[in-house]
PDB file of C-alpha atoms in Angstrom:
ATOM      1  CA  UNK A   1     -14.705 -14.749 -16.145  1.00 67.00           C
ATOM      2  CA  UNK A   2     -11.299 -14.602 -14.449  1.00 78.00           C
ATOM      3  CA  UNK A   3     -11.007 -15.785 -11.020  1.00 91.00           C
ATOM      4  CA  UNK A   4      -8.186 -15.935  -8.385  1.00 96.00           C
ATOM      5  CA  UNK A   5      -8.127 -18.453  -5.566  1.00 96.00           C
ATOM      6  CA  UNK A   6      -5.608 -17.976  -2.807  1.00 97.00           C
ATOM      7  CA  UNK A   7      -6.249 -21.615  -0.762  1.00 96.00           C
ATOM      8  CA  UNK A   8      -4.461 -21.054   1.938  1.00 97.00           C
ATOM      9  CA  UNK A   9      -6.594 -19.063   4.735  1.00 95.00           C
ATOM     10  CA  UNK A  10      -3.966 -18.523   7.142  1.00 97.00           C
ATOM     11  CA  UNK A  11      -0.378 -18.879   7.309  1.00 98.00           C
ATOM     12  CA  UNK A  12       1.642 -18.766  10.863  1.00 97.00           C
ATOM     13  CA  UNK A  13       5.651 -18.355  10.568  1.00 97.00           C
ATOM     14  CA  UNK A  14       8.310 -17.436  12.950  1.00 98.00           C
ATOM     15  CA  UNK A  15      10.379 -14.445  12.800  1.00 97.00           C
ATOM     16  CA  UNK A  16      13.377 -14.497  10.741  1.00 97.00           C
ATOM     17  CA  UNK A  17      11.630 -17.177   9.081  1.00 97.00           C
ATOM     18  CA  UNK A  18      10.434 -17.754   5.498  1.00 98.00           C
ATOM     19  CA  UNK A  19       7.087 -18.069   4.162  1.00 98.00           C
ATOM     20  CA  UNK A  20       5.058 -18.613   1.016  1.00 98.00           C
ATOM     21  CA  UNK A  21       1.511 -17.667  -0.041  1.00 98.00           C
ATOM     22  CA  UNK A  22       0.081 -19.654  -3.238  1.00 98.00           C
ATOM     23  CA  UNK A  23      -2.118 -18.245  -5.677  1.00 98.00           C
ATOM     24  CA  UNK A  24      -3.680 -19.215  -8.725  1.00 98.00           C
ATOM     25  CA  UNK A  25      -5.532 -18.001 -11.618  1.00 97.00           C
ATOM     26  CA  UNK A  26      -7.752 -18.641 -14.376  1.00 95.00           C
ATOM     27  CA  UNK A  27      -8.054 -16.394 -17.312  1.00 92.00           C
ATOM     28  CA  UNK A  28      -7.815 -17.253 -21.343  1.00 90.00           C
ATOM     29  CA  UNK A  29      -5.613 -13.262 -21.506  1.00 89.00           C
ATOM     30  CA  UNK A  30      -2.499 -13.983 -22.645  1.00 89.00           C
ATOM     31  CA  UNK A  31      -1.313 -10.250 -21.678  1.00 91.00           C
ATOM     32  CA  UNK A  32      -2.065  -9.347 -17.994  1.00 93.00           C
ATOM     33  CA  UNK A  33      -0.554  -7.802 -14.715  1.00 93.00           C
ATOM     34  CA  UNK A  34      -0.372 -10.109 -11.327  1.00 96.00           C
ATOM     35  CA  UNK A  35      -0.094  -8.123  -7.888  1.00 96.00           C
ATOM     36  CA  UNK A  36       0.338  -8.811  -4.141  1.00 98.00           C
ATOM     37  CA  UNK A  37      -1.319  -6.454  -1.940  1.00 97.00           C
ATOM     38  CA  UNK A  38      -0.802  -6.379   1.991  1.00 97.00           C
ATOM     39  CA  UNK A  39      -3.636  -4.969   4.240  1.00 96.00           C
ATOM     40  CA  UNK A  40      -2.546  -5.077   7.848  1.00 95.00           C
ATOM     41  CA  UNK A  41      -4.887  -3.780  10.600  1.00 92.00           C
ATOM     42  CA  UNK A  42      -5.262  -0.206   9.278  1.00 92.00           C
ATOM     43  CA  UNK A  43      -7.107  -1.842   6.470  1.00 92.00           C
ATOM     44  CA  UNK A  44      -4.682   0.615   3.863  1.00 93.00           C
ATOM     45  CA  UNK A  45      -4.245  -1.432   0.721  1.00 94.00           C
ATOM     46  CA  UNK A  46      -0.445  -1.294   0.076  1.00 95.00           C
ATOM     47  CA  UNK A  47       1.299  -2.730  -3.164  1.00 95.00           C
ATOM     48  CA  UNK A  48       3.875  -5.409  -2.126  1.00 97.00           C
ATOM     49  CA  UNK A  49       4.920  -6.230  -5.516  1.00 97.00           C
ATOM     50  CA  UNK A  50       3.866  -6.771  -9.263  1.00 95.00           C
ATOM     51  CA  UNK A  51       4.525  -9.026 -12.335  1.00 96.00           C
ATOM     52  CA  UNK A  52       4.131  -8.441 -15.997  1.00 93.00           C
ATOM     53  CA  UNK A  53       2.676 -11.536 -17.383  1.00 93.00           C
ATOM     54  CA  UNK A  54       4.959 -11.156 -20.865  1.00 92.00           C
ATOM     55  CA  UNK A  55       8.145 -10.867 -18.685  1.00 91.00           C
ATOM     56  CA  UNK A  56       9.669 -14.554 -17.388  1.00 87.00           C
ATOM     57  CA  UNK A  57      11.852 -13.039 -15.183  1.00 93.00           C
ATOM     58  CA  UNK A  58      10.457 -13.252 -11.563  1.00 95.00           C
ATOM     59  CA  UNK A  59      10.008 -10.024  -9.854  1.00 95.00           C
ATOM     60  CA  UNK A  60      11.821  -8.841  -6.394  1.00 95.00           C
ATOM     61  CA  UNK A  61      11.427  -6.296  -4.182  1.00 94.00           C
ATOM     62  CA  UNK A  62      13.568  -6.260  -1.164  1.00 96.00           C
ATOM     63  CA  UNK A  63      12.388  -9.463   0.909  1.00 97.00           C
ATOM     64  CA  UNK A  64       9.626  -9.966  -1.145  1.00 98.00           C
ATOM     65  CA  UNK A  65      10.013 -12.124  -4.169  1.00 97.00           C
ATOM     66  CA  UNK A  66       7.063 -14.643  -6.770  1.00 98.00           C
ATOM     67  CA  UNK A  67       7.091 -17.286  -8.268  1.00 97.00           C
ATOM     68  CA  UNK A  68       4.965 -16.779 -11.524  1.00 97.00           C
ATOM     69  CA  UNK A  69       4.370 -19.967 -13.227  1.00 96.00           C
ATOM     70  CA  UNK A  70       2.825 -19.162 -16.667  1.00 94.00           C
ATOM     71  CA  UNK A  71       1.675 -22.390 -17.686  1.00 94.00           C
ATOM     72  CA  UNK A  72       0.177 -23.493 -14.249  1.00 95.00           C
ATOM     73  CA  UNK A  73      -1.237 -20.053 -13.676  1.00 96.00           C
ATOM     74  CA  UNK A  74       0.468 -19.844 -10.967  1.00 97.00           C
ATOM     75  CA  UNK A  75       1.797 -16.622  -9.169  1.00 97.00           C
ATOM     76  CA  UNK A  76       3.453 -17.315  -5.238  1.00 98.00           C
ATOM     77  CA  UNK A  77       4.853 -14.966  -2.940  1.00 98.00           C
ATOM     78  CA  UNK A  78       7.781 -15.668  -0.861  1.00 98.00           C
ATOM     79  CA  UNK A  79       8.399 -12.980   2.188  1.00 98.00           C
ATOM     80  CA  UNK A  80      12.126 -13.792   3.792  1.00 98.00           C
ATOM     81  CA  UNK A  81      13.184 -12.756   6.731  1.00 97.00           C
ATOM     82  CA  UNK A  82       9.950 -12.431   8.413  1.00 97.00           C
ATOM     83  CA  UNK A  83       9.128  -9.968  10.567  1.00 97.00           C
ATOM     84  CA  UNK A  84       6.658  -8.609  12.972  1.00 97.00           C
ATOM     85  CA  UNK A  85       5.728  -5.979  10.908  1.00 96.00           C
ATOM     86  CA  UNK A  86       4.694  -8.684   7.548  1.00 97.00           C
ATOM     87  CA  UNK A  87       1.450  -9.391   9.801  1.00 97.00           C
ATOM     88  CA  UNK A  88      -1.350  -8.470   7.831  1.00 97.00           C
ATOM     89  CA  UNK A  89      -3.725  -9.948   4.742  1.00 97.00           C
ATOM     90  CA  UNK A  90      -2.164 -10.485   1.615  1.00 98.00           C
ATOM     91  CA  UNK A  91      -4.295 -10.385  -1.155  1.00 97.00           C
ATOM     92  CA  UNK A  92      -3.493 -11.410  -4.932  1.00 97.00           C
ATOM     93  CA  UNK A  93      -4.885 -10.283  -7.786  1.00 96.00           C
ATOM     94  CA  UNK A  94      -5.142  -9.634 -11.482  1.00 94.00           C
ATOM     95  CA  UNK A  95      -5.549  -7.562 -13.972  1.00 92.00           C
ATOM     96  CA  UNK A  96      -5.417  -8.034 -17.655  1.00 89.00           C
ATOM     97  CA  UNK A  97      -4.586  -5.411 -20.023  1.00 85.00           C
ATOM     98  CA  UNK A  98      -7.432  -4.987 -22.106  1.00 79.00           C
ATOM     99  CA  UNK A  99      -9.499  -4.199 -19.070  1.00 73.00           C
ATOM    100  CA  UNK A 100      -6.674  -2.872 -16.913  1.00 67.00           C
ATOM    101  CA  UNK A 101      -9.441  -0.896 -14.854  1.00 74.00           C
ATOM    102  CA  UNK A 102     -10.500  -4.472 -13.430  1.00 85.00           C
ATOM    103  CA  UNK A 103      -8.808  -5.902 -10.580  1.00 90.00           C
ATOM    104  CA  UNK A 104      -9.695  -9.203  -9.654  1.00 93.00           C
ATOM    105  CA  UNK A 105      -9.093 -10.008  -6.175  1.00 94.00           C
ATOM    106  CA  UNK A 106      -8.444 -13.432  -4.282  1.00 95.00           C
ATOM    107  CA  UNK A 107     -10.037 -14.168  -1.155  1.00 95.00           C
ATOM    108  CA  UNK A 108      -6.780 -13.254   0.711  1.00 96.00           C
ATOM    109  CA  UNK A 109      -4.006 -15.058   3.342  1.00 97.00           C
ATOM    110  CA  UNK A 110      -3.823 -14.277   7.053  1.00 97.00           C
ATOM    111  CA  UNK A 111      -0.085 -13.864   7.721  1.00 98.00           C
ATOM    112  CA  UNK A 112       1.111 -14.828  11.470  1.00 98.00           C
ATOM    113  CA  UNK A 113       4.492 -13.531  12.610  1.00 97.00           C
ATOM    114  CA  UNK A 114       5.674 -15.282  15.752  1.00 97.00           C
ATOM    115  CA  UNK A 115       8.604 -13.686  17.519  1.00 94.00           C
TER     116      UNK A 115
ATOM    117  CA  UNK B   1       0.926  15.257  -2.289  1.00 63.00           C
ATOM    118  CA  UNK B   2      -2.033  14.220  -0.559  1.00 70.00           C
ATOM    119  CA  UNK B   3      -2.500  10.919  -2.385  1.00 90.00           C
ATOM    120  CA  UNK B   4      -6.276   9.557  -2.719  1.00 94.00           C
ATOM    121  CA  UNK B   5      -8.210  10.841  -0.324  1.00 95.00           C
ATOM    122  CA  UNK B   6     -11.937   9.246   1.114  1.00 97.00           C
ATOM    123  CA  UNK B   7     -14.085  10.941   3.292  1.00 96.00           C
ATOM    124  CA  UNK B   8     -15.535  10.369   5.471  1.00 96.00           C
ATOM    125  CA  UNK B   9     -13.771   7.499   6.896  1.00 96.00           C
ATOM    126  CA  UNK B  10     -16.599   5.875   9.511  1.00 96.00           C
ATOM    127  CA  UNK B  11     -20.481   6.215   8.367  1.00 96.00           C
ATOM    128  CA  UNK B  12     -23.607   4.654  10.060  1.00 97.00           C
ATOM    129  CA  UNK B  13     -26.989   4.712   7.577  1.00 96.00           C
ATOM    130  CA  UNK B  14     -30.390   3.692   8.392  1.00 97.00           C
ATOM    131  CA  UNK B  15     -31.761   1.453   5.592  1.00 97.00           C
ATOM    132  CA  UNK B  16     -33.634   4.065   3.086  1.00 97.00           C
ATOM    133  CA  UNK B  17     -31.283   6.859   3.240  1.00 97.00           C
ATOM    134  CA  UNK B  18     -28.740   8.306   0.601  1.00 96.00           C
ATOM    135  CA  UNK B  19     -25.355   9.486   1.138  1.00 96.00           C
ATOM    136  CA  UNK B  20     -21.938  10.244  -1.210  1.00 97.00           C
ATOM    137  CA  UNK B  21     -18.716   8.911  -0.338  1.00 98.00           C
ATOM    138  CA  UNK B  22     -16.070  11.156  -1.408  1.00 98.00           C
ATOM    139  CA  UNK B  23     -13.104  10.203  -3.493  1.00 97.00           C
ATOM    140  CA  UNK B  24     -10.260  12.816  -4.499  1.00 97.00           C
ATOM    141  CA  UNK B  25      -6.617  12.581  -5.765  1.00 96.00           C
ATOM    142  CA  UNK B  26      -4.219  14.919  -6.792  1.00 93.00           C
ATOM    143  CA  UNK B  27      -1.749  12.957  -8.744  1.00 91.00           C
ATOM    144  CA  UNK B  28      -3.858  13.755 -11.845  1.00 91.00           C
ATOM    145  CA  UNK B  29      -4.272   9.784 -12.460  1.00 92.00           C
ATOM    146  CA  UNK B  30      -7.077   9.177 -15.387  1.00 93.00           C
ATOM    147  CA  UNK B  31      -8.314   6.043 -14.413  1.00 94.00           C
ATOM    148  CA  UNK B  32     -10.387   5.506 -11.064  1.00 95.00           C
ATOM    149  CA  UNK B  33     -12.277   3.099  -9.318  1.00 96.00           C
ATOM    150  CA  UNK B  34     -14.275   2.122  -6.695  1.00 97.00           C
ATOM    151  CA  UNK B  35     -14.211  -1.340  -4.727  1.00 97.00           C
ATOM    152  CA  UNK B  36     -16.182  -2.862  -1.946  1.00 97.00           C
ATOM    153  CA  UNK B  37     -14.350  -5.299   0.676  1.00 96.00           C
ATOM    154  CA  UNK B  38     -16.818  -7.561   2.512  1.00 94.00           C
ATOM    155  CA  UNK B  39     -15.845  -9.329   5.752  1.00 87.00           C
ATOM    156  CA  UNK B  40     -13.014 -12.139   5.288  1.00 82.00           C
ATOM    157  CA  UNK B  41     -13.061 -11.286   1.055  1.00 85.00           C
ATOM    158  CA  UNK B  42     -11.105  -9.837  -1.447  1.00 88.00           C
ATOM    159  CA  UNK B  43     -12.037  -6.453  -2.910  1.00 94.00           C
ATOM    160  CA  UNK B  44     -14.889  -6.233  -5.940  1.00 95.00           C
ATOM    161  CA  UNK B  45     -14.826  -3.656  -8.564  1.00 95.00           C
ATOM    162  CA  UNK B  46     -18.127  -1.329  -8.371  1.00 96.00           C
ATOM    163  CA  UNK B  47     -17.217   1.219 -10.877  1.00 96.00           C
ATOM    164  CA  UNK B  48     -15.103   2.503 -12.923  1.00 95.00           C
ATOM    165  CA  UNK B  49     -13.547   5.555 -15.043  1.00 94.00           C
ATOM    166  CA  UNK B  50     -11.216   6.431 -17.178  1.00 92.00           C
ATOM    167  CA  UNK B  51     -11.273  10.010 -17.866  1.00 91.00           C
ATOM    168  CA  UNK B  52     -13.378  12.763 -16.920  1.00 91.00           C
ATOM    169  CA  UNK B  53     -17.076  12.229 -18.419  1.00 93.00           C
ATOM    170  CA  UNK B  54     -16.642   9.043 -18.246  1.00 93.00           C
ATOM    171  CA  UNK B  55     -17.787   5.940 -16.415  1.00 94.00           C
ATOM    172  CA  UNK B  56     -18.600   2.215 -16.382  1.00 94.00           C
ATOM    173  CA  UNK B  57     -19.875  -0.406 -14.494  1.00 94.00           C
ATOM    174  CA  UNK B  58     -17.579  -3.650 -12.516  1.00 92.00           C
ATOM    175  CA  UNK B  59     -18.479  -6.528 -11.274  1.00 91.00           C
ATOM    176  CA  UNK B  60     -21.114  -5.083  -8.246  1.00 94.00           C
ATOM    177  CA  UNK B  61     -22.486  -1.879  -9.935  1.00 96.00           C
ATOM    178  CA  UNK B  62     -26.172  -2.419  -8.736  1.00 95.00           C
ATOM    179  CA  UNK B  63     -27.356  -0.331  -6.262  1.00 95.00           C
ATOM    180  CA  UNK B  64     -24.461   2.867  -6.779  1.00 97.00           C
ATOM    181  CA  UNK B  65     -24.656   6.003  -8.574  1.00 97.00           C
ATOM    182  CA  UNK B  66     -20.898   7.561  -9.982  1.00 97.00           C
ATOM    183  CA  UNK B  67     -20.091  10.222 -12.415  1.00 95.00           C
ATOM    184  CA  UNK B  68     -16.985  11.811 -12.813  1.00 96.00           C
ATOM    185  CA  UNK B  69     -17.155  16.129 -13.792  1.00 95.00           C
ATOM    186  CA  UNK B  70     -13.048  16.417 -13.312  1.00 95.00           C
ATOM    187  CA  UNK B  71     -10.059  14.386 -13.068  1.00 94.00           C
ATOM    188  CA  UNK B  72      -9.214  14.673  -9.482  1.00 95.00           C
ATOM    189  CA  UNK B  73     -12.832  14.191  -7.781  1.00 96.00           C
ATOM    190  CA  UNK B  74     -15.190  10.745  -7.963  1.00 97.00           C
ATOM    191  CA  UNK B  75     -17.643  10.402  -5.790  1.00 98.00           C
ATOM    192  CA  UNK B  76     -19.791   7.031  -5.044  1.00 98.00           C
ATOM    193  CA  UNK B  77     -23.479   7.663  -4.612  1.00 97.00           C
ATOM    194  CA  UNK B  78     -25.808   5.547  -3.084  1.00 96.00           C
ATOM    195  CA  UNK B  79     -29.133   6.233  -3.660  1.00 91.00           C
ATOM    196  CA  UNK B  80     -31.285   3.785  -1.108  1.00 96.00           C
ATOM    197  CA  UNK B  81     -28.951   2.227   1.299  1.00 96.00           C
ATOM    198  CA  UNK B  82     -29.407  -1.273   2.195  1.00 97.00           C
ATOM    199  CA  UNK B  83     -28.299  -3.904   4.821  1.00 96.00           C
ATOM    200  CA  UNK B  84     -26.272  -5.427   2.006  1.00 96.00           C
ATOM    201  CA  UNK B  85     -24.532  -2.636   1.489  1.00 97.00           C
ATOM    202  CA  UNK B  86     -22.793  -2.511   4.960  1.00 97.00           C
ATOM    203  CA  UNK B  87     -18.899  -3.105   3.517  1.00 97.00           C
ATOM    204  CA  UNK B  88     -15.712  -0.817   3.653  1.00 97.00           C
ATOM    205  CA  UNK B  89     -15.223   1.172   0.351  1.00 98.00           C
ATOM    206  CA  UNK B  90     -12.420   1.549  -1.165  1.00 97.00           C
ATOM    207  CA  UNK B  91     -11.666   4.376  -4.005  1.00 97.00           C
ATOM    208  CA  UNK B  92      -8.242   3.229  -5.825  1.00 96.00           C
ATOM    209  CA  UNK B  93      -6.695   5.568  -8.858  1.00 95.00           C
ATOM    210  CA  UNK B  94      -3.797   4.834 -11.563  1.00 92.00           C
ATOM    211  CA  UNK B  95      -2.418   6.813 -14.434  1.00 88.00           C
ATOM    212  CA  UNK B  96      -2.800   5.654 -18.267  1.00 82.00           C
ATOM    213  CA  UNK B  97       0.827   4.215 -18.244  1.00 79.00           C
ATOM    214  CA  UNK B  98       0.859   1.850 -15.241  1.00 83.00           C
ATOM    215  CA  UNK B  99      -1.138  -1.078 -14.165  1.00 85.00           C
ATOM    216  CA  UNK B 100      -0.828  -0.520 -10.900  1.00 88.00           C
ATOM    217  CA  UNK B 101      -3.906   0.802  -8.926  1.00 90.00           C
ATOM    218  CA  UNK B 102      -3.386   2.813  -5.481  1.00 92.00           C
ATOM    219  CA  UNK B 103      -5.771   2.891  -3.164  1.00 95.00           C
ATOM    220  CA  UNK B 104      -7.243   5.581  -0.592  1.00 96.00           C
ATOM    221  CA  UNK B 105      -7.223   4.721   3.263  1.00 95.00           C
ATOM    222  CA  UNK B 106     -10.863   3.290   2.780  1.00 96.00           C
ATOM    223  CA  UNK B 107     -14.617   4.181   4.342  1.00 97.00           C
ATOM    224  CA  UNK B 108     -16.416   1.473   6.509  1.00 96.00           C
ATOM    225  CA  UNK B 109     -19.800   2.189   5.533  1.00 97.00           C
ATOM    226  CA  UNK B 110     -22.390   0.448   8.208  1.00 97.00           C
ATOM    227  CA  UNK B 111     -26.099   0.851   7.226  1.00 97.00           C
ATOM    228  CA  UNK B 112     -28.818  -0.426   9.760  1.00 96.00           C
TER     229      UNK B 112
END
């Protein structure tokens, strides 16, 4: 069974700052989608940002970039430029594409944004 | 465009009763879901669909009732509520040609 283990509970950074969120993964798929979800207090789900497992490139979007490690199983987020608004859970997860109804969730990172 | 849609969005059960959770979208997505988030965890698949007339089960199917008549509506029954059912639910929808899922604004389900 695939899991996803994000170890890091809670993360605290300061505004303007930089911070990364680790994740990691187990799965014997060799084609499969990674995702970073945020949750802030409204509890919405929103998509922060996805990677195709078959593409190398790292994805981007805006301040929001990974790190996606293939070989490790390995799939970080990096949020630049903090800001007050980035508080919220961020949740990985996984999907691979044989089963791309299943979503596999970490147990999620508590971002802090200190002004 | 409405989105994905969940009503109702607060519920209190007593242990015993039934109830439907309501799920609708109108991007005309095939593929639907429904997840339960437990305090301080990740989301865990319930069940799933991938077309009208048909469903399956995920990860925590026991205890929930879904079918699926048309391609917009997919509703999460449960039959006997229990304690252990007290969780927010989340319905989430994506077409045949993404991965990525989208999810409705959630119902916190809270059964006594």
């Amino acid at each position: 069974a695939q899991t996803v283990t994000q170890s890091q509970p809670e993360m605290s950074v300061q505004e303007a700052e930089t911070v990364t969120l680790s994740c990691t993964y187990d799965t014997s798929e060799s084609d499969y989608y990674l995702f970073w979800y945020k949750q802030p207090p409204s509890r919405q789900m929103i998509l922060v940002i996805r990677q195709e497992a078959y593409k190398q490139q790292n994805a981007t979007e805006n301040r929001f970039s990974v790190n996606f490690q293939k070989a490790a199983k390995s799939f970080s987020l990096k949020i630049s430029d903090s800001q007050l608004g980035d508080a919220a859970m961020y949740f990985c997860a996984y999907s691979p594409q044989a089963a791309g109804n299943k979503l596999t969730f970490g147990g999620g990172t508590r971002v802090l944004v200190k002004p | 465009n409405a989105g994905v849609t969940q009503t109702p969005k607060f519920q209190v059960l007593k242990t015993g009763q039934s109830m439907t959770l309501q799920c609708a979208q109108d991007m005309n997505h095939e593929y639907m879901s429904w997840y339960r988030q437990d305090p301080g965890m990740g989301l865990r698949l319930i069940h799933y669909s991938v077309g009208a007339g048909i469903t399956d089960q995920g990860e925590v199917p026991n205890g929930y009732n879904v079918s699926r008549s048309t391609t917009e509506d997919f509703p999460l029954r449960l039959l006997s509520a229990a304690p252990s059912q007290t969780s927010v639910y989340f319905c989430a929808t994506r077409t045949s040609g993404s991965y990525t899922q989208y999810f409705g604004p959630g119902t916190r389900l809270t059964v006594l």
